[in-house]
Every structure is written in C-alpha cells, then in structure tokens.
PDB file of C-alpha atoms and ligand atoms in Angstrom:
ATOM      1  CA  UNK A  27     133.026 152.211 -43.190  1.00  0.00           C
ATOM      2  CA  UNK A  28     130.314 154.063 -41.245  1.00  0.00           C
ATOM      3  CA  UNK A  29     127.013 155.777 -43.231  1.00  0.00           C
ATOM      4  CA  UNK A  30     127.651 159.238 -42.130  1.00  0.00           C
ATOM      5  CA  UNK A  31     131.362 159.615 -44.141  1.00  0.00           C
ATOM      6  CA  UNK A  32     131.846 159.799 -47.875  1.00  0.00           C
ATOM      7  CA  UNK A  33     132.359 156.414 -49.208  1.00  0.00           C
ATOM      8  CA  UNK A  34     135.975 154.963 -49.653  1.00  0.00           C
ATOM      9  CA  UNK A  35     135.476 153.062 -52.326  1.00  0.00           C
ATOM     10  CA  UNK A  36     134.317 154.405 -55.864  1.00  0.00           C
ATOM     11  CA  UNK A  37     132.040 151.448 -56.335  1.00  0.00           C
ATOM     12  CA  UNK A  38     130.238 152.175 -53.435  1.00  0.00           C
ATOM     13  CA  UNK A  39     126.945 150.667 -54.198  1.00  0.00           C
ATOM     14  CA  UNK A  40     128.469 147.183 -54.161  1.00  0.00           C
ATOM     15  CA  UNK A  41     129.745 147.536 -51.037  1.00  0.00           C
ATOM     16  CA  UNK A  42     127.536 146.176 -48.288  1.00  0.00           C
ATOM     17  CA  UNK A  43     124.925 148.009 -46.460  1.00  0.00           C
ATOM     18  CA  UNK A  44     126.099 149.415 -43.102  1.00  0.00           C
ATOM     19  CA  UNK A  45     124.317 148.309 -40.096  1.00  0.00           C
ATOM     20  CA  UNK A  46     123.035 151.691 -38.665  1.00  0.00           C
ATOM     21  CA  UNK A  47     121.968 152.344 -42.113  1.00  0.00           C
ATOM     22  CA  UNK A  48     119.574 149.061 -42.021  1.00  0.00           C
ATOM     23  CA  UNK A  49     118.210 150.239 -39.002  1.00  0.00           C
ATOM     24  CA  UNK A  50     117.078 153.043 -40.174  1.00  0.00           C
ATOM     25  CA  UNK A  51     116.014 151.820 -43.469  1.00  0.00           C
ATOM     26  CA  UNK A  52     114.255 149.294 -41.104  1.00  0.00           C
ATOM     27  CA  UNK A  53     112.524 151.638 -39.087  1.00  0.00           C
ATOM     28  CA  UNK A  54     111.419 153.723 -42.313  1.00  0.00           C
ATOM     29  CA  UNK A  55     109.798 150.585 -44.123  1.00  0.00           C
ATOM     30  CA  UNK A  56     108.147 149.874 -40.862  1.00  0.00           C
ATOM     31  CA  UNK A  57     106.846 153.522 -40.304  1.00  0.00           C
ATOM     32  CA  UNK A  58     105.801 153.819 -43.997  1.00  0.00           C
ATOM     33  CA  UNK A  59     104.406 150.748 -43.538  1.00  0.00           C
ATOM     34  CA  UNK A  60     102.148 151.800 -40.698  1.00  0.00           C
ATOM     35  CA  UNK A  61     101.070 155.179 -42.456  1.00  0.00           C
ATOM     36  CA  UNK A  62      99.781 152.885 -45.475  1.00  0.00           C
ATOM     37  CA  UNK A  63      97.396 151.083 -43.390  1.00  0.00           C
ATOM     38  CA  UNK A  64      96.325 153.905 -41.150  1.00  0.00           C
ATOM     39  CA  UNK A  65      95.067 155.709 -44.315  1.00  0.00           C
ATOM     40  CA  UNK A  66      92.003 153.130 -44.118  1.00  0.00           C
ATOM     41  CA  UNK A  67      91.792 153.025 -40.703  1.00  0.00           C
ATOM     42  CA  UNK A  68      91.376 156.663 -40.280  1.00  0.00           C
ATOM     43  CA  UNK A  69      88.931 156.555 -42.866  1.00  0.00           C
ATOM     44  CA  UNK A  70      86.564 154.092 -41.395  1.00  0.00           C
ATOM     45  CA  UNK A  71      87.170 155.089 -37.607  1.00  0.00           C
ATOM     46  CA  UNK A  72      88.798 158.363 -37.379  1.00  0.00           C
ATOM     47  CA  UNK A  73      87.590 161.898 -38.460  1.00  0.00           C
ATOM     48  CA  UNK A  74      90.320 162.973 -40.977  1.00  0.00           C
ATOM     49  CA  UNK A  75      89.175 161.932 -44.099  1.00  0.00           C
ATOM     50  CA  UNK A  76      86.098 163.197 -45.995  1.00  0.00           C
ATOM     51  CA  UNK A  77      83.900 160.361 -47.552  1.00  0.00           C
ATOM     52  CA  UNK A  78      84.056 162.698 -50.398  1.00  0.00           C
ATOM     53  CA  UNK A  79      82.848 161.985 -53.795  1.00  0.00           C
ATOM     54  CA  UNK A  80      84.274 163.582 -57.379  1.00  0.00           C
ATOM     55  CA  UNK A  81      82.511 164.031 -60.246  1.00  0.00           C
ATOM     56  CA  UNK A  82      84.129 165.297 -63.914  1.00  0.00           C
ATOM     57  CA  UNK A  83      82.392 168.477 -65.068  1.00  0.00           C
ATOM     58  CA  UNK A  84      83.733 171.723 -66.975  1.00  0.00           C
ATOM     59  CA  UNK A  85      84.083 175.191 -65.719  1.00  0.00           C
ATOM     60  CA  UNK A  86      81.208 176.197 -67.704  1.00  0.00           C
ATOM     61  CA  UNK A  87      78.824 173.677 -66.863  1.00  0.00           C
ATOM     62  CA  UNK A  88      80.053 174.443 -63.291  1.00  0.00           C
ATOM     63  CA  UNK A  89      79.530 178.113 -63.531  1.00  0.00           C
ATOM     64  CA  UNK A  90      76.495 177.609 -65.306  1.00  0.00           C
ATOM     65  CA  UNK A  91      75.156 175.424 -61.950  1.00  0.00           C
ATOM     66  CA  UNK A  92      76.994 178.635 -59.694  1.00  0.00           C
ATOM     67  CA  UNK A  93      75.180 181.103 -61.462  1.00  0.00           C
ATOM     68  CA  UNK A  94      71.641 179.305 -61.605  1.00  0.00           C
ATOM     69  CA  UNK A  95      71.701 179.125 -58.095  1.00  0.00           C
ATOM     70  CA  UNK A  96      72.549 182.362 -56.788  1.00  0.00           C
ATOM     71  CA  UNK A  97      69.487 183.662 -59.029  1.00  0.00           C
ATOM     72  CA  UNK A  98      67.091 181.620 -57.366  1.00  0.00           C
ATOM     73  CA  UNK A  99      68.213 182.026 -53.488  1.00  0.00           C
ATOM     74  CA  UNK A 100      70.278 185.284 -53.180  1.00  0.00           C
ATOM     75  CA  UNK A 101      69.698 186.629 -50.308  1.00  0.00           C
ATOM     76  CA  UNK A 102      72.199 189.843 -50.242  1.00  0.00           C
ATOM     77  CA  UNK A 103      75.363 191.042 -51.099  1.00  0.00           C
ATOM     78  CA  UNK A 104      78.799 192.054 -49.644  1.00  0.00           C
ATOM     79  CA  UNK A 105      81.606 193.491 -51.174  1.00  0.00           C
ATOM     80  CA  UNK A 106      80.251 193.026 -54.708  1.00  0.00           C
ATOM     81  CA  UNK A 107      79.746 188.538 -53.783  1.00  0.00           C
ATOM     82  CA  UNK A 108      76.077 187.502 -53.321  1.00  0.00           C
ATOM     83  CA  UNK A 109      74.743 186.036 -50.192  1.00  0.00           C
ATOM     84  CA  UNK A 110      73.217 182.467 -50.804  1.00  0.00           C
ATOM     85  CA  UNK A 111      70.816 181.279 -49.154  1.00  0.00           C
ATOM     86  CA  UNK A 112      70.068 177.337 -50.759  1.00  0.00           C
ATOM     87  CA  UNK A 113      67.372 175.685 -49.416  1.00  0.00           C
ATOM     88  CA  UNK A 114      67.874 172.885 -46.454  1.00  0.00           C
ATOM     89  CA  UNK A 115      68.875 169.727 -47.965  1.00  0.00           C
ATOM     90  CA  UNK A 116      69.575 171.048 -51.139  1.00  0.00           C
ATOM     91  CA  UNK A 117      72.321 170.295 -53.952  1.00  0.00           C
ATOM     92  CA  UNK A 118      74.433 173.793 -52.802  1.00  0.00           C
ATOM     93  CA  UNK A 119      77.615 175.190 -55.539  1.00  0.00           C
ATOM     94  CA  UNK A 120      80.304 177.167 -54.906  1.00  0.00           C
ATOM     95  CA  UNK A 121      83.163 177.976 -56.835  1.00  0.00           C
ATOM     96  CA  UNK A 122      86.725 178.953 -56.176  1.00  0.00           C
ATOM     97  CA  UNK A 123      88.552 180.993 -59.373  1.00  0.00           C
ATOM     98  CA  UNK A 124      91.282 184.099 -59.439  1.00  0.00           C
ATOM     99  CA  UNK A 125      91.131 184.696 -56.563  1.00  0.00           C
ATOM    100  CA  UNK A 126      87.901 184.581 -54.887  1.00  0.00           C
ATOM    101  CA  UNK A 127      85.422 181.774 -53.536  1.00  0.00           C
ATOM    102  CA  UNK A 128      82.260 182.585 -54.706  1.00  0.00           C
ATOM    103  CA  UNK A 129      79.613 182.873 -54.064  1.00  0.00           C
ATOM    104  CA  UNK A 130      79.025 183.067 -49.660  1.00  0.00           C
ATOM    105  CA  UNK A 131      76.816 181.171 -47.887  1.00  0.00           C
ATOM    106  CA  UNK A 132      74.194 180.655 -45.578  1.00  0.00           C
ATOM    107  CA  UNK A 133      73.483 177.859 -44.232  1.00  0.00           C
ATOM    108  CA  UNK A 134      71.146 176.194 -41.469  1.00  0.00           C
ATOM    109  CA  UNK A 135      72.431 174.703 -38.126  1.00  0.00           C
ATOM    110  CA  UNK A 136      72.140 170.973 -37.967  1.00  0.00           C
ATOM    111  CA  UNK A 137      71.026 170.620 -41.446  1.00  0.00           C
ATOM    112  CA  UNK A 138      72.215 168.302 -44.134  1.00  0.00           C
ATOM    113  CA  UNK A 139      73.640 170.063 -47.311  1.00  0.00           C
ATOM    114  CA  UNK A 140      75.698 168.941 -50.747  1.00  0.00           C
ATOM    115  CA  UNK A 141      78.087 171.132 -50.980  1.00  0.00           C
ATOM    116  CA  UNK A 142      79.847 170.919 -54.691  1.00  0.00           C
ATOM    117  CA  UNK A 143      83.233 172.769 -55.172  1.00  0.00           C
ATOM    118  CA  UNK A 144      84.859 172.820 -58.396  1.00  0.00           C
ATOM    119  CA  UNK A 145      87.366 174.948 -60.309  1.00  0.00           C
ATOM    120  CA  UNK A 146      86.682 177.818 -62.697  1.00  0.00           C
ATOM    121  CA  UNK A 147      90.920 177.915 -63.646  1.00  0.00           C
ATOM    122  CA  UNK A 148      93.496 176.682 -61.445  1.00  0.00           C
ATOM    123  CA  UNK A 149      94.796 174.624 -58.221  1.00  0.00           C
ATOM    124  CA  UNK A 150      92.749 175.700 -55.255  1.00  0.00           C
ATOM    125  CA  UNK A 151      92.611 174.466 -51.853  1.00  0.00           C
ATOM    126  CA  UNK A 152      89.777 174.550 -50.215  1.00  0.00           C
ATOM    127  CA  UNK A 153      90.384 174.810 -46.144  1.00  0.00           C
ATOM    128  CA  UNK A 154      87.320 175.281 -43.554  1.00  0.00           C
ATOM    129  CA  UNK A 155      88.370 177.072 -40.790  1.00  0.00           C
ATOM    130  CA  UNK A 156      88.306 176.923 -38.095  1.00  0.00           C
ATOM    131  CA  UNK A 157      87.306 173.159 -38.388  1.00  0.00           C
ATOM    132  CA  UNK A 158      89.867 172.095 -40.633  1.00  0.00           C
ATOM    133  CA  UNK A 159      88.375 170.282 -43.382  1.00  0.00           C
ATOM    134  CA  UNK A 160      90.674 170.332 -46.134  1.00  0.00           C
ATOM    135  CA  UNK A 161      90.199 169.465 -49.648  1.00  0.00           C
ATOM    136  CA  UNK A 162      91.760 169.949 -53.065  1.00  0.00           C
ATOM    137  CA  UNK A 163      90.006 171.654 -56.122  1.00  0.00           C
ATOM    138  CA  UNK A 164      91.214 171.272 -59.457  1.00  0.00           C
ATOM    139  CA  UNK A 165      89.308 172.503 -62.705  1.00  0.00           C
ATOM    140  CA  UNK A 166      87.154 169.307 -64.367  1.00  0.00           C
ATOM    141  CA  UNK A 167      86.338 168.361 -61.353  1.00  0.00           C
ATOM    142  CA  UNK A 168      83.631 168.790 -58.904  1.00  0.00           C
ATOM    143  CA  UNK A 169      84.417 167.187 -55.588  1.00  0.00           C
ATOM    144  CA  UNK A 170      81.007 166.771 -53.468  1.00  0.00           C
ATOM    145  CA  UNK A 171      81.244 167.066 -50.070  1.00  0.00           C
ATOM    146  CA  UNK A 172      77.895 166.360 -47.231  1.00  0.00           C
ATOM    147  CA  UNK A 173      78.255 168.666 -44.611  1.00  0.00           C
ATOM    148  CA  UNK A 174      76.217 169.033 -41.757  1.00  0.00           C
ATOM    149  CA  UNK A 175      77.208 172.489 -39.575  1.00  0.00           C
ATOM    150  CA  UNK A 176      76.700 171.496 -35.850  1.00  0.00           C
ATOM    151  CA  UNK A 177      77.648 175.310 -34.656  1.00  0.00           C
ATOM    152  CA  UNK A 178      76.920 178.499 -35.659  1.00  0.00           C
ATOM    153  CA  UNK A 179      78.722 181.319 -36.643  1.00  0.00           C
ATOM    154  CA  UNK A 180      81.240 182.626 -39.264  1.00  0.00           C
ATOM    155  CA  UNK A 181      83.195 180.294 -41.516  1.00  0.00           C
ATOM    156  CA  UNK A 182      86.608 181.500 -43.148  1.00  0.00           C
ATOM    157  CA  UNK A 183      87.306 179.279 -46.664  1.00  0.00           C
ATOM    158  CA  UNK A 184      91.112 180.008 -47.016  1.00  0.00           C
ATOM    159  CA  UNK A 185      93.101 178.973 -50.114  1.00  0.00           C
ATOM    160  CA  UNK A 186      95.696 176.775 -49.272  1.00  0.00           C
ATOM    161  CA  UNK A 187      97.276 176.011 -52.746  1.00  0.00           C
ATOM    162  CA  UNK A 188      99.516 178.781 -53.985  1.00  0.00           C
ATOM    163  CA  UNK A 189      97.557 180.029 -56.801  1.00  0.00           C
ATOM    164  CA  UNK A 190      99.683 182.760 -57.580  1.00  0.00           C
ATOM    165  CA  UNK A 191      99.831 186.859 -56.951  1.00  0.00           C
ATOM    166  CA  UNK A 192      96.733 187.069 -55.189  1.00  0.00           C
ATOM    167  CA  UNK A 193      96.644 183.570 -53.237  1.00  0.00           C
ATOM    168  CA  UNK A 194      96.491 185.094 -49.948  1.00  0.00           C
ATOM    169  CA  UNK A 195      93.797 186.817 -50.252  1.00  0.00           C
ATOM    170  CA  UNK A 196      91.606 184.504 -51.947  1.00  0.00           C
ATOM    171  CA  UNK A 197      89.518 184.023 -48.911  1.00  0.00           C
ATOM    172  CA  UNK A 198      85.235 182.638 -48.698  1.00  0.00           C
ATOM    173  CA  UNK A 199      82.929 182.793 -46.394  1.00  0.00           C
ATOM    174  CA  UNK A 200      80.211 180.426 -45.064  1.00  0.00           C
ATOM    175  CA  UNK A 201      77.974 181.449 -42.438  1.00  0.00           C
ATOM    176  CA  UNK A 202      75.942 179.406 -40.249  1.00  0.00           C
ATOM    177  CA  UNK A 203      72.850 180.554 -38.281  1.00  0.00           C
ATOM    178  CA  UNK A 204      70.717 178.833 -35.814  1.00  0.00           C
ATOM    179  CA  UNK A 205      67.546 178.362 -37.615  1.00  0.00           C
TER     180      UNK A 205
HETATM  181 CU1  CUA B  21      93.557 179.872 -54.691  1.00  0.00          CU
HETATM  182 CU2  CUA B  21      95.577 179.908 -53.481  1.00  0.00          CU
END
C-alpha cells in the first residue's frame, strides 16, 4: 500500500503506517517542533514580537479615555477626525470602531509614548505600515503598546481583520515629525 492511493482495506486505520507517510509526519513534528521554541526565541532576541501588555476595559470607559484626550491636546482636524497632539511621554488612546481609527496622531521623533488601542465593537487589526507592527484588537480589551518612532513622516494604520462592508477602508493615520 502506498499513502498517496485510496486505502484497500476498509479498516484502514489498523493497518500500519506507511513509511513515506512517517517521514513526513516526522519532518512535521520536527518543524512544529522548532516553530514552538522559536516563538520565545524571537521574543527575547528577534524583533517580531511586541512586549505588549493587555489590560480588560469596556468600550465606554475606553471612549471615555479617547474622548478626554482629544479635548485636552487637539491640535486640528481632517476629514471630520481630530489631530492629536499628546504630550511626550504621555499615556496616548486611540480607538479603532466601524470603520475608522480614531482619532490621528502626532507624535515626536525619538520619543517614548503608551500607545493604548482598544475596541469600540468588533475584530480589528491593527497594522503599522510601513513598519509592520501588527497587533490584534478586540472589544474589552486594551492592548498597550511602547512605541518609540525613530523616523519621521506619515504612518498608514490599516485594518487587517475583515470587519465587514467597509473593512477596506478603515484606514488611521499617525504622523511623526522631527521635533
Ligand atoms: Cu476593521 Cu477590518
């Protein structure tokens, strides 16, 4: 019997395991195997993963946070979303919700900022482009991410969870300037 025909026998799962298919199981365990432990690995040594943090909260609480902190440090406006200006250092919220993220920011070149990202309804994903940090934002949940911008210019935030009708163009904006 070979693994790439049906299987003569009805009983086939008593008959035993061909050899090219224990290879490959082989070589799967051992691959799997080697993802599992690079996980950590890229954590600690690699640039991959986030050394995020996540924090329960509520969409209103969240807004609430959102909403306090574009009245203290708006700085303009376009296309109807306020321009945030936080100050250095500080504890910085931004939202993502049908279908917008919200509000933009402005942030400082080489300077240390919490950003908090939470849900206001459904699945987002939150992608930084173009540098490719990539994390997941679910309503409850705030995740917390440091980031400190080490080049100015335009950030794109691009959804990258279907979130439905409008998920394409739920797109955010984070600007860095040279300060
Ligand atoms: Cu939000 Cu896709």
């Amino acid at each position: 019997m070979t693994s790439y025909l049906p299987p003569s026998e009805r009983i086939w799962w008593k008959v035993p395991v061909g050899k090219q298919e224990i290879i490959w199981i082989g070589i799967a365990l051992v691959w799997c195997l080697i993802m599992f432990f690079m996980m950590p690995y890229w954590h600690v040594f690699g640039k991959q993963n986030l050394s995020n943090e996540a924090y329960q909260t509520t969409p209103a609480k969240f807004q609430a946070r959102v909403d306090e902190m574009v009245a203290k440090y708006q700085v303009g406006e376009e296309a109807g979303i306020p321009i945030v200006k936080p100050p250095v250092g500080s504890d910085v919220y931004l939202l993502g919700r049908l279908w917008q993220w919200y509000p933009i920011l402005e942030l400082e070149k080489d300077k240390s900022y919490r950003i908090h990202i939470s849900s206001m309804d459904w699945q987002h994903g939150f992608s930084l482009q173009p540098v490719n940090i990539n994390l997941q934002i679910v309503p409850g949940y705030e995740m917390v991410v440091t980031m400190t911008p080490d080049q100015a210019g335009d950030y794109a935030i691009v959804c990258n969870e279907y979130c439905g009708i409008g998920h394409h163009s739920m797109l955010g904006k984070i600007y860095v300037k040279e300060n």
